[in-house]
Coordinates of C-alpha atoms in Angstrom, one line a residue:
M1 CA 94.8 136.0 52.0
R2 CA 97.7 137.8 51.5
R3 CA 99.2 136.7 48.4
A4 CA 95.3 137.4 46.5
V5 CA 95.1 140.9 48.6
S6 CA 98.9 141.3 46.7
H7 CA 97.6 140.4 43.3
L8 CA 94.3 142.9 43.7
A9 CA 96.8 145.8 44.4
P10 CA 96.3 148.2 41.6
V11 CA 92.5 148.6 41.9
L12 CA 92.4 147.8 45.5
P13 CA 92.1 151.8 46.1
L14 CA 90.1 151.9 44.2
L15 CA 87.6 149.0 45.4
Q16 CA 88.4 151.3 48.6
E17 CA 87.8 154.1 47.8
V18 CA 84.0 153.3 46.6
G19 CA 83.4 150.2 49.9
Q20 CA 83.6 153.6 51.9
L21 CA 80.8 154.9 49.6
F22 CA 78.5 152.8 49.6
T23 CA 78.8 151.6 53.7
G24 CA 79.0 155.0 54.4
A25 CA 75.6 155.3 52.9
G26 CA 74.2 151.9 55.5
H27 CA 74.5 149.4 52.3
E28 CA 76.6 146.8 52.4
L29 CA 79.2 146.6 49.2
A30 CA 81.4 143.1 48.4
L31 CA 83.5 141.8 45.2
V32 CA 82.5 138.6 44.2
G33 CA 83.1 135.2 42.2
G34 CA 85.8 135.2 39.2
P35 CA 88.2 138.6 40.2
V36 CA 88.3 137.3 43.8
R37 CA 88.3 133.2 42.6
D38 CA 91.2 134.8 40.1
A39 CA 92.6 137.3 42.7
F40 CA 93.6 133.7 44.7
L41 CA 94.9 131.0 41.6
G42 CA 97.5 134.8 40.4
R43 CA 95.1 135.0 37.3
T44 CA 94.6 138.9 36.2
S45 CA 91.1 139.4 36.3
G46 CA 89.5 141.6 33.9
D47 CA 85.9 141.9 35.0
L48 CA 85.2 144.2 38.7
D49 CA 81.8 142.8 39.7
L50 CA 80.7 143.3 43.0
T51 CA 77.2 143.0 45.3
T52 CA 75.0 145.0 47.9
S53 CA 72.1 145.6 49.5
A54 CA 71.1 148.7 48.1
P55 CA 68.7 148.2 45.4
P56 CA 69.7 149.9 41.5
D57 CA 68.0 153.6 41.8
E58 CA 70.4 153.3 45.0
I59 CA 73.6 152.0 43.5
E60 CA 72.5 154.3 40.2
R61 CA 72.9 157.4 43.1
L62 CA 75.5 157.1 44.7
L63 CA 77.9 155.9 41.7
K64 CA 76.6 158.9 39.9
P65 CA 78.5 161.7 41.7
W66 CA 82.3 159.3 42.0
A67 CA 81.6 157.3 38.2
S68 CA 83.1 158.8 35.5
T69 CA 80.2 157.2 34.0
T70 CA 77.0 154.9 34.9
W71 CA 74.6 153.2 32.6
D72 CA 71.8 150.6 33.5
L73 CA 71.4 148.4 30.9
G74 CA 70.9 145.8 33.5
R75 CA 69.2 147.4 35.5
A76 CA 66.0 144.5 35.7
F77 CA 68.8 142.4 36.4
G78 CA 70.0 145.1 39.4
T79 CA 73.6 145.1 37.0
I80 CA 74.3 149.7 36.8
G81 CA 77.4 149.1 35.2
A82 CA 79.5 152.5 35.7
R83 CA 83.5 153.5 35.0
K84 CA 85.7 155.6 37.5
G85 CA 89.2 155.6 35.5
D86 CA 90.3 152.7 33.6
A87 CA 88.7 151.1 35.6
V88 CA 85.1 149.0 34.8
L89 CA 82.3 148.6 37.6
E90 CA 79.2 146.4 37.8
I91 CA 77.7 146.5 41.7
T92 CA 73.9 144.0 40.8
T93 CA 71.9 144.6 44.1
Y94 CA 72.1 140.6 46.3
R95 CA 70.2 138.9 44.1
A96 CA 67.3 135.8 46.0
D97 CA 65.5 133.7 42.7
A98 CA 64.0 131.6 42.1
Y99 CA 63.6 129.6 38.8
D100 CA 60.8 128.9 36.2
R101 CA 61.6 125.7 35.9
T102 CA 60.0 124.6 32.8
S103 CA 61.2 127.6 31.3
R104 CA 64.0 127.9 31.9
K105 CA 63.0 131.4 33.0
P106 CA 64.2 133.1 36.2
Q107 CA 62.5 135.0 38.7
V108 CA 64.0 137.7 39.7
R109 CA 63.6 138.2 42.8
F110 CA 66.3 141.3 45.8
G111 CA 67.7 139.6 48.0
D112 CA 69.0 141.2 51.7
R113 CA 71.8 138.8 52.6
L114 CA 75.0 138.0 50.9
E115 CA 74.7 134.3 52.3
D116 CA 71.6 134.2 50.5
D117 CA 73.6 135.8 47.3
L118 CA 76.2 133.5 47.1
V119 CA 73.9 129.9 47.1
R120 CA 72.7 131.2 43.3
R121 CA 75.8 131.2 41.6
D122 CA 77.1 127.9 39.6
F123 CA 80.3 126.9 41.2
T124 CA 81.7 127.0 44.9
M125 CA 85.0 128.4 43.5
N126 CA 82.9 131.6 42.2
A127 CA 80.6 132.1 45.5
M128 CA 83.4 133.6 47.0
A129 CA 83.8 136.9 48.0
M130 CA 85.6 140.6 50.1
R131 CA 82.9 142.9 51.9
L132 CA 84.9 146.2 51.0
P133 CA 86.6 148.1 52.2
D134 CA 87.3 146.4 54.7
L135 CA 88.5 142.7 52.7
E136 CA 86.4 140.3 55.6
F137 CA 86.5 137.2 53.5
I138 CA 83.3 135.4 53.0
D139 CA 83.2 132.0 52.1
P140 CA 80.8 129.8 53.2
H141 CA 80.7 126.8 50.2
D142 CA 84.7 125.9 51.1
G143 CA 84.8 127.4 47.7
L144 CA 88.8 127.9 48.8
A145 CA 89.6 123.9 49.5
A146 CA 87.5 123.9 46.0
L147 CA 89.6 126.6 44.5
A148 CA 92.8 124.9 46.1
E149 CA 91.9 121.0 45.2
R150 CA 90.8 122.4 41.7
T151 CA 87.5 120.4 42.1
L152 CA 84.0 122.2 40.7
R153 CA 81.7 121.6 42.7
T154 CA 78.0 123.7 43.5
P155 CA 77.5 125.9 46.7
A156 CA 73.9 124.8 45.8
T157 CA 72.9 120.5 45.0
P158 CA 74.9 120.4 41.2
T159 CA 70.7 119.4 40.6
E160 CA 69.3 121.9 41.9
S161 CA 72.1 124.4 40.1
F162 CA 72.3 122.8 36.7
A163 CA 68.2 122.2 36.8
D164 CA 68.2 125.8 37.8
D165 CA 70.2 127.1 35.0
P166 CA 71.3 124.2 32.4
L167 CA 74.4 126.0 31.0
R168 CA 75.4 126.0 33.8
M169 CA 76.7 122.4 33.1
M170 CA 78.3 124.3 29.8
R171 CA 80.1 125.6 32.0
A172 CA 81.4 123.3 34.1
A173 CA 83.6 121.8 31.0
R174 CA 84.9 126.3 30.3
F175 CA 85.8 126.1 33.5
T176 CA 87.4 122.6 33.6
S177 CA 89.6 124.1 30.0
Q178 CA 89.9 127.6 31.2
L179 CA 91.4 126.7 34.9
G180 CA 92.4 123.5 34.8
V181 CA 90.6 121.5 36.9
Q182 CA 87.9 119.0 37.0
V183 CA 84.7 118.3 37.4
A184 CA 83.6 116.3 41.2
P185 CA 82.1 112.5 40.6
E186 CA 79.0 114.3 41.7
V187 CA 78.8 117.4 39.5
Q188 CA 79.3 115.1 36.4
A189 CA 77.0 112.2 37.2
A190 CA 74.6 115.3 37.3
M191 CA 75.9 116.3 34.1
R192 CA 75.5 112.9 32.4
E193 CA 71.9 113.3 33.8
L194 CA 71.1 116.2 33.2
A195 CA 72.7 116.6 29.9
D196 CA 69.3 116.5 27.9
R197 CA 67.7 119.4 29.9
L198 CA 70.2 122.3 27.7
T199 CA 67.4 121.7 25.1
M200 CA 65.8 124.7 26.6
V201 CA 68.7 127.3 26.8
S202 CA 68.6 129.2 23.9
A203 CA 71.0 128.7 20.8
E204 CA 73.1 131.7 21.1
R205 CA 73.8 131.5 25.0
V206 CA 75.4 127.4 24.2
R207 CA 77.4 129.1 20.9
D208 CA 78.7 132.0 23.6
E209 CA 79.8 129.5 25.9
L210 CA 81.1 127.3 23.2
V211 CA 82.7 130.1 21.7
K212 CA 84.4 130.7 25.2
L213 CA 85.5 127.6 25.3
L214 CA 87.5 127.1 22.0
L215 CA 89.4 129.9 22.7
T216 CA 90.8 129.3 26.5
S217 CA 94.3 127.8 25.8
A218 CA 93.3 124.1 26.1
P219 CA 89.9 123.6 25.0
R220 CA 90.6 119.8 24.8
P221 CA 89.4 118.9 29.1
G222 CA 86.6 121.2 28.2
L223 CA 86.1 118.8 24.6
T224 CA 85.8 116.0 26.6
L225 CA 84.3 116.5 29.3
L226 CA 80.7 117.7 26.4
V227 CA 81.3 114.3 25.2
D228 CA 81.9 112.1 28.1
T229 CA 78.5 113.5 29.8
G230 CA 76.5 113.5 26.7
L231 CA 75.8 117.4 26.8
S232 CA 78.0 117.5 23.0
D233 CA 74.7 115.0 21.5
I234 CA 72.2 117.4 22.1
M235 CA 74.9 121.2 20.7
L236 CA 77.0 119.3 18.9
P237 CA 76.2 116.5 17.9
E238 CA 79.0 116.0 15.2
L239 CA 81.9 115.4 17.2
P240 CA 81.0 112.6 20.1
A241 CA 80.1 110.9 16.3
L242 CA 83.3 111.1 15.5
Q243 CA 84.3 108.0 17.5
L244 CA 83.4 105.3 15.0
E245 CA 83.1 101.5 16.3
I246 CA 87.1 101.1 15.5
D247 CA 87.9 97.8 13.4
E248 CA 89.9 95.4 15.0
H249 CA 93.0 95.4 12.7
H250 CA 92.5 98.8 12.7
R251 CA 92.9 100.4 9.3
H252 CA 91.6 103.5 10.3
K253 CA 92.5 105.9 13.1
D254 CA 90.5 107.2 15.5
V255 CA 89.2 110.8 13.8
Y256 CA 87.9 111.2 17.2
Q257 CA 91.4 111.5 18.9
H258 CA 92.2 112.5 15.9
S259 CA 90.2 115.8 15.8
L260 CA 90.8 116.8 19.3
T261 CA 94.9 116.9 18.0
V262 CA 94.6 119.1 15.0
L263 CA 92.8 121.0 17.0
E264 CA 95.9 120.6 19.3
Q265 CA 98.4 121.9 16.2
A266 CA 95.9 124.5 14.9
I267 CA 96.7 126.2 18.5
D268 CA 100.9 125.8 18.4
L269 CA 101.0 127.3 15.4
E270 CA 98.8 130.5 16.2
G271 CA 101.3 133.4 16.5
P272 CA 104.9 134.5 15.1
R273 CA 105.5 131.7 12.4
V274 CA 109.2 130.4 10.6
V275 CA 109.1 128.8 7.4
P276 CA 112.5 127.0 6.6
G277 CA 114.0 129.6 3.6
L278 CA 111.5 132.3 3.9
G279 CA 112.1 133.2 7.4
T280 CA 108.6 134.5 9.5
V281 CA 106.0 134.6 7.5
E282 CA 102.4 136.7 7.8
P283 CA 100.7 135.2 11.2
V284 CA 97.4 134.0 12.7
D285 CA 97.2 135.2 15.9
G286 CA 95.7 133.4 18.4
P287 CA 92.9 132.8 19.7
D288 CA 91.5 133.0 16.1
L289 CA 88.1 131.3 16.3
V290 CA 88.0 130.0 12.5
L291 CA 90.2 127.8 12.6
R292 CA 89.8 125.8 15.6
L293 CA 86.7 125.2 14.4
A294 CA 87.6 124.3 11.1
A295 CA 90.0 122.2 12.7
L296 CA 87.3 120.6 15.3
L297 CA 85.0 120.2 12.3
H298 CA 87.4 119.0 9.4
D299 CA 86.5 114.9 9.8
I300 CA 83.5 115.7 10.6
G301 CA 81.7 114.0 7.7
K302 CA 83.9 110.9 8.0
P303 CA 80.9 109.0 9.0
A304 CA 78.3 109.4 6.9
T305 CA 81.9 108.9 3.7
R306 CA 82.8 105.7 5.6
R307 CA 83.1 102.6 3.7
F308 CA 85.2 98.8 3.9
E309 CA 87.1 98.8 0.8
R310 CA 87.0 95.1 -0.8
A311 CA 90.9 94.5 -0.8
G312 CA 91.1 96.1 2.7
G313 CA 91.7 99.7 4.0
V314 CA 88.7 102.5 4.7
S315 CA 87.9 104.8 2.4
F316 CA 85.9 108.3 2.9
H317 CA 85.6 109.7 -0.4
H318 CA 84.4 113.1 -0.7
H319 CA 84.0 113.7 3.6
E320 CA 85.4 116.8 2.9
L321 CA 82.4 118.4 1.2
V322 CA 79.7 116.5 3.1
G323 CA 81.4 117.9 6.4
A324 CA 81.0 121.2 5.4
K325 CA 77.8 121.3 4.6
L326 CA 77.0 119.6 7.9
A327 CA 79.7 122.0 9.3
R328 CA 77.6 124.4 7.7
K329 CA 73.7 123.6 8.6
R330 CA 75.1 122.8 12.6
L331 CA 77.5 126.8 13.1
R332 CA 74.3 127.6 11.4
E333 CA 71.6 126.3 14.0
L334 CA 73.7 127.5 16.5
R335 CA 73.0 131.0 15.3
F336 CA 76.6 132.6 14.3
D337 CA 77.4 134.9 11.4
K338 CA 77.6 134.4 7.9
D339 CA 80.9 135.6 7.1
T340 CA 81.5 133.3 10.5
I341 CA 79.7 130.3 9.0
K342 CA 81.4 130.5 5.5
A343 CA 85.5 131.3 6.9
V344 CA 84.6 127.3 8.3
T345 CA 83.2 125.8 5.4
K346 CA 85.6 126.9 3.4
L347 CA 88.4 126.1 5.3
I348 CA 86.7 122.0 5.6
E349 CA 86.3 122.0 2.3
L350 CA 89.8 122.9 1.1
H351 CA 92.0 121.1 4.0
L352 CA 92.2 118.2 1.6
R353 CA 93.7 120.1 -1.2
F354 CA 97.5 119.8 -1.0
H355 CA 97.7 115.6 -0.6
G356 CA 97.4 116.8 -4.4
Y357 CA 100.7 118.5 -4.7
G358 CA 102.5 114.9 -4.0
D359 CA 106.7 115.7 -4.4
G360 CA 105.9 119.4 -5.9
E361 CA 104.1 118.1 -9.3
W362 CA 101.8 120.6 -9.0
T363 CA 102.1 123.6 -12.3
D364 CA 102.3 127.6 -11.7
S365 CA 99.0 127.6 -12.5
A366 CA 97.3 125.0 -10.2
V367 CA 99.3 126.8 -7.1
R368 CA 97.0 130.2 -7.9
R369 CA 94.4 128.0 -7.9
Y370 CA 95.4 126.9 -4.2
I371 CA 96.0 130.8 -3.6
T372 CA 92.8 131.5 -5.3
D373 CA 90.5 130.2 -3.9
S374 CA 91.7 130.2 -0.2
G375 CA 91.1 133.4 -0.6
P376 CA 91.9 135.9 2.7
L377 CA 91.6 131.9 4.9
L378 CA 94.7 131.3 2.4
S379 CA 97.0 132.2 6.8
R380 CA 94.5 129.8 8.3
L381 CA 95.0 126.9 5.2
H382 CA 98.2 126.5 6.1
L383 CA 98.1 126.2 9.6
L384 CA 95.1 124.0 9.6
T385 CA 96.8 121.7 6.5
R386 CA 99.8 121.3 8.7
S387 CA 97.9 120.5 11.9
D388 CA 96.4 117.8 10.5
C389 CA 99.2 116.1 9.6
T390 CA 98.7 113.9 13.0
T391 CA 101.1 110.0 12.1
R392 CA 103.8 109.2 14.9
N393 CA 105.7 107.6 12.0
R394 CA 108.4 111.2 12.5
R395 CA 109.9 110.9 9.0
K396 CA 106.4 110.4 7.5
A397 CA 106.1 113.9 9.6
T398 CA 108.3 115.4 8.0
L399 CA 107.9 114.6 5.1
L400 CA 104.6 116.3 4.7
S401 CA 106.5 119.7 6.4
Q402 CA 109.1 119.4 4.2
T403 CA 106.8 119.3 1.3
Y404 CA 105.0 122.1 3.1
D405 CA 107.2 124.0 3.1
S406 CA 107.6 123.8 -0.2
L407 CA 104.6 124.6 -0.8
E408 CA 104.6 128.0 0.7
T409 CA 107.7 129.3 -1.4
R410 CA 106.4 128.5 -4.0
I411 CA 103.9 130.8 -3.0
V412 CA 104.9 133.8 -1.1
A413 CA 107.6 133.5 -5.1
L414 CA 104.6 133.4 -7.2
Q415 CA 102.7 136.3 -4.5
E416 CA 105.7 138.3 -5.3
Q417 CA 106.2 138.4 -8.7
E418 CA 102.5 138.7 -10.0
E419 CA 100.3 140.1 -7.2
L420 CA 98.1 137.4 -7.3
D421 CA 95.9 139.1 -4.0
A422 CA 94.0 141.3 -6.6
V423 CA 94.2 138.8 -9.3
R424 CA 92.3 140.4 -12.7
P425 CA 92.2 139.6 -16.0
E426 CA 94.4 142.0 -18.6
L427 CA 91.1 143.0 -20.0
N428 CA 88.1 144.4 -17.6
G429 CA 84.6 144.3 -18.3
N430 CA 84.3 147.8 -20.6
Q431 CA 87.5 146.7 -22.4
I432 CA 86.2 142.8 -23.2
A433 CA 82.6 145.3 -24.4
E434 CA 84.8 147.0 -26.4
V435 CA 87.1 144.6 -28.3
L436 CA 82.9 142.8 -28.3
G437 CA 81.6 144.8 -29.1
I438 CA 78.2 144.1 -26.7
A439 CA 76.8 145.0 -24.6
P440 CA 76.5 144.8 -19.8
G441 CA 74.8 141.2 -19.5
P442 CA 74.9 137.7 -18.6
V443 CA 77.2 137.2 -21.4
L444 CA 80.1 139.6 -20.9
G445 CA 80.0 138.5 -17.5
R446 CA 81.2 134.8 -19.1
A447 CA 83.4 136.5 -21.7
Y448 CA 85.1 138.2 -18.0
K449 CA 85.8 134.3 -16.3
H450 CA 86.9 133.1 -18.9
L451 CA 89.2 135.6 -19.0
L452 CA 89.5 135.0 -15.1
A453 CA 90.2 131.3 -15.6
H454 CA 92.9 132.2 -18.5
R455 CA 95.2 135.0 -16.1
L456 CA 95.2 131.9 -13.8
D457 CA 96.8 129.0 -16.3
N458 CA 99.1 130.9 -17.8
G459 CA 99.6 133.7 -16.0
P460 CA 100.3 137.4 -17.5
V461 CA 100.3 137.7 -21.0
G462 CA 99.8 141.2 -21.7
E463 CA 96.3 143.0 -22.6
Q464 CA 97.4 142.1 -26.1
E465 CA 98.1 138.1 -25.5
A466 CA 94.2 138.9 -24.2
A467 CA 92.2 140.8 -26.3
A468 CA 93.7 137.8 -28.8
E469 CA 92.4 134.5 -26.5
L470 CA 89.0 136.6 -25.9
R471 CA 88.8 136.9 -29.9
R472 CA 89.6 132.8 -30.0
W473 CA 86.6 131.8 -27.0
W474 CA 84.2 134.1 -28.5
A475 CA 84.1 131.7 -31.6
Q476 CA 83.4 129.2 -30.1
Q477 CA 80.1 131.2 -28.9
P478 CA 76.9 130.2 -30.0
E479 CA 75.7 134.3 -29.6
A480 CA 78.8 135.2 -32.2
G481 CA 77.1 134.6 -35.3
K482 CA 73.9 136.8 -34.2

C-alpha cells in the first residue's frame, strides 16, 4: 500500500483536493479501476478514473468552479470530465446497471453504494478503489490477491460477467498481454462457453479491443488465448485457420506459429535500426499497427492455396494475392479505415517480392520497381520481409539477412542518385501533349504511363531522349495515323 501511494505521489495532492471538495459537499469519492491497479503494479496510468455517490448534475456543479474546464459527453452514463492543470479526470456516478442480454445494451441505473459499483466491473484487479481524500483501500473481491497471483478473475461469476458484456472476453485476452497475467481456469472455461456471444458486440468495439491487444508489447499470449477459446473463430477466423494439419512427413512448417513469430520479430525491429554498411536507417516507430497487422495476416492466404505436389513437398502458389484479398475483406468487416486497409493489404501483396532477388541478380530496373511499388510503405516492407524469416537454420538465416542488407544498400544508393521517392517521367503532361500534338485524355494518360515505365527501366535519360522514346512509342499506336 505504501508503494502504491508512493507511485501516486505526483497526482496525490490533486486527488486529495478533489476528494475534499466532494466530501465537503456530503458525497463519497474514490479513485477506482485501472489507476489503482497500476499503482500497485508500479505502472504509470494515463487515466484518473473516479467514482462518486453524487449524480451527474452535482458532479458538474462541483467541478465547474474548481477545474480549468469540464465536459459532459458521457452524461447519459453518469460521467463528467474535467481538466485541472495538466491532469484529466473522469468522474462517474456509482453504477448499478442491469443488462439486456439479448442485445447487450445496458439499462443505465445509478447506485448509491461503492460496493455495488465495484461488483459490476470486469475483473477483480479492476474492482479495487481508494476512497478520497483519506486513501482508504477498498477491495471487496480480493483483487489485490489476484494481482499478486497474476491471475484474472471476475467479481461476479465469469458467466454472469461475460453475459453482461461479451467484449470483456476480448479484454481478458488483452490483459494477458498487457499485464502479463493468466486467466483463471473458470474464466477460460466461460470464454469457451460464451464465445458465440461476441457476435452481439459491434464490429467497431471488437476492432478497438483487437487494436489495443496488437499494440501491447507482447500480443502473442492474448492472440493465443483468443484462438484457444474460440473467440478468434468469431472475430478473426483467418487466424485459427492457419493451424493447418501438419502432414506426417512435416513437409511444411506450422503456419500459425510461424505467423505469431513473425509478429514478434516485426515488433522487435520497430524503432532505431542499423544496417551493416549503411549505419542508422529510417526507422518504423513502434507500436506500428499497420506493420503488426500485416505481420499477423501475411500468410492467411495459405490455407486456400495449399497443394501437395506429386514429387513431394507442399506449395502455396499466389498465397500473397489471395491473402491480400482475405485481409481486405476481414479488415472491412472490422470497420478499419480505408488507409489502414490499403496499407496492410499492399504489404501482404508485396511480402514475397524480395525472394526473387536471389543473390542480387535484380537489375536496377527491378530495384526501382520494388521501391515504386512499395511507395511510402518501403520501411515497413523492409521489416516485414526481414521478420518473415523464422528458420532455425542459422546459416540460412544469416544468408537471408545479408542478402537483404545488400538490397537495402542498393535501394539507398539508387534513391540518392535518382530521388526515386518522387520519380516522374522527364516530360510532364503538357510537354507530352506538345510533342505528340494531342489533347488531354486517355491517350495522353497512356503516353505518360509509358514514359514512367521507361524511366523506371532505364533511369534518368533526359528530356531529349524521353521525347525520342515518346515518338517511337507513338508511331506504333493506332491513333497515330488519325
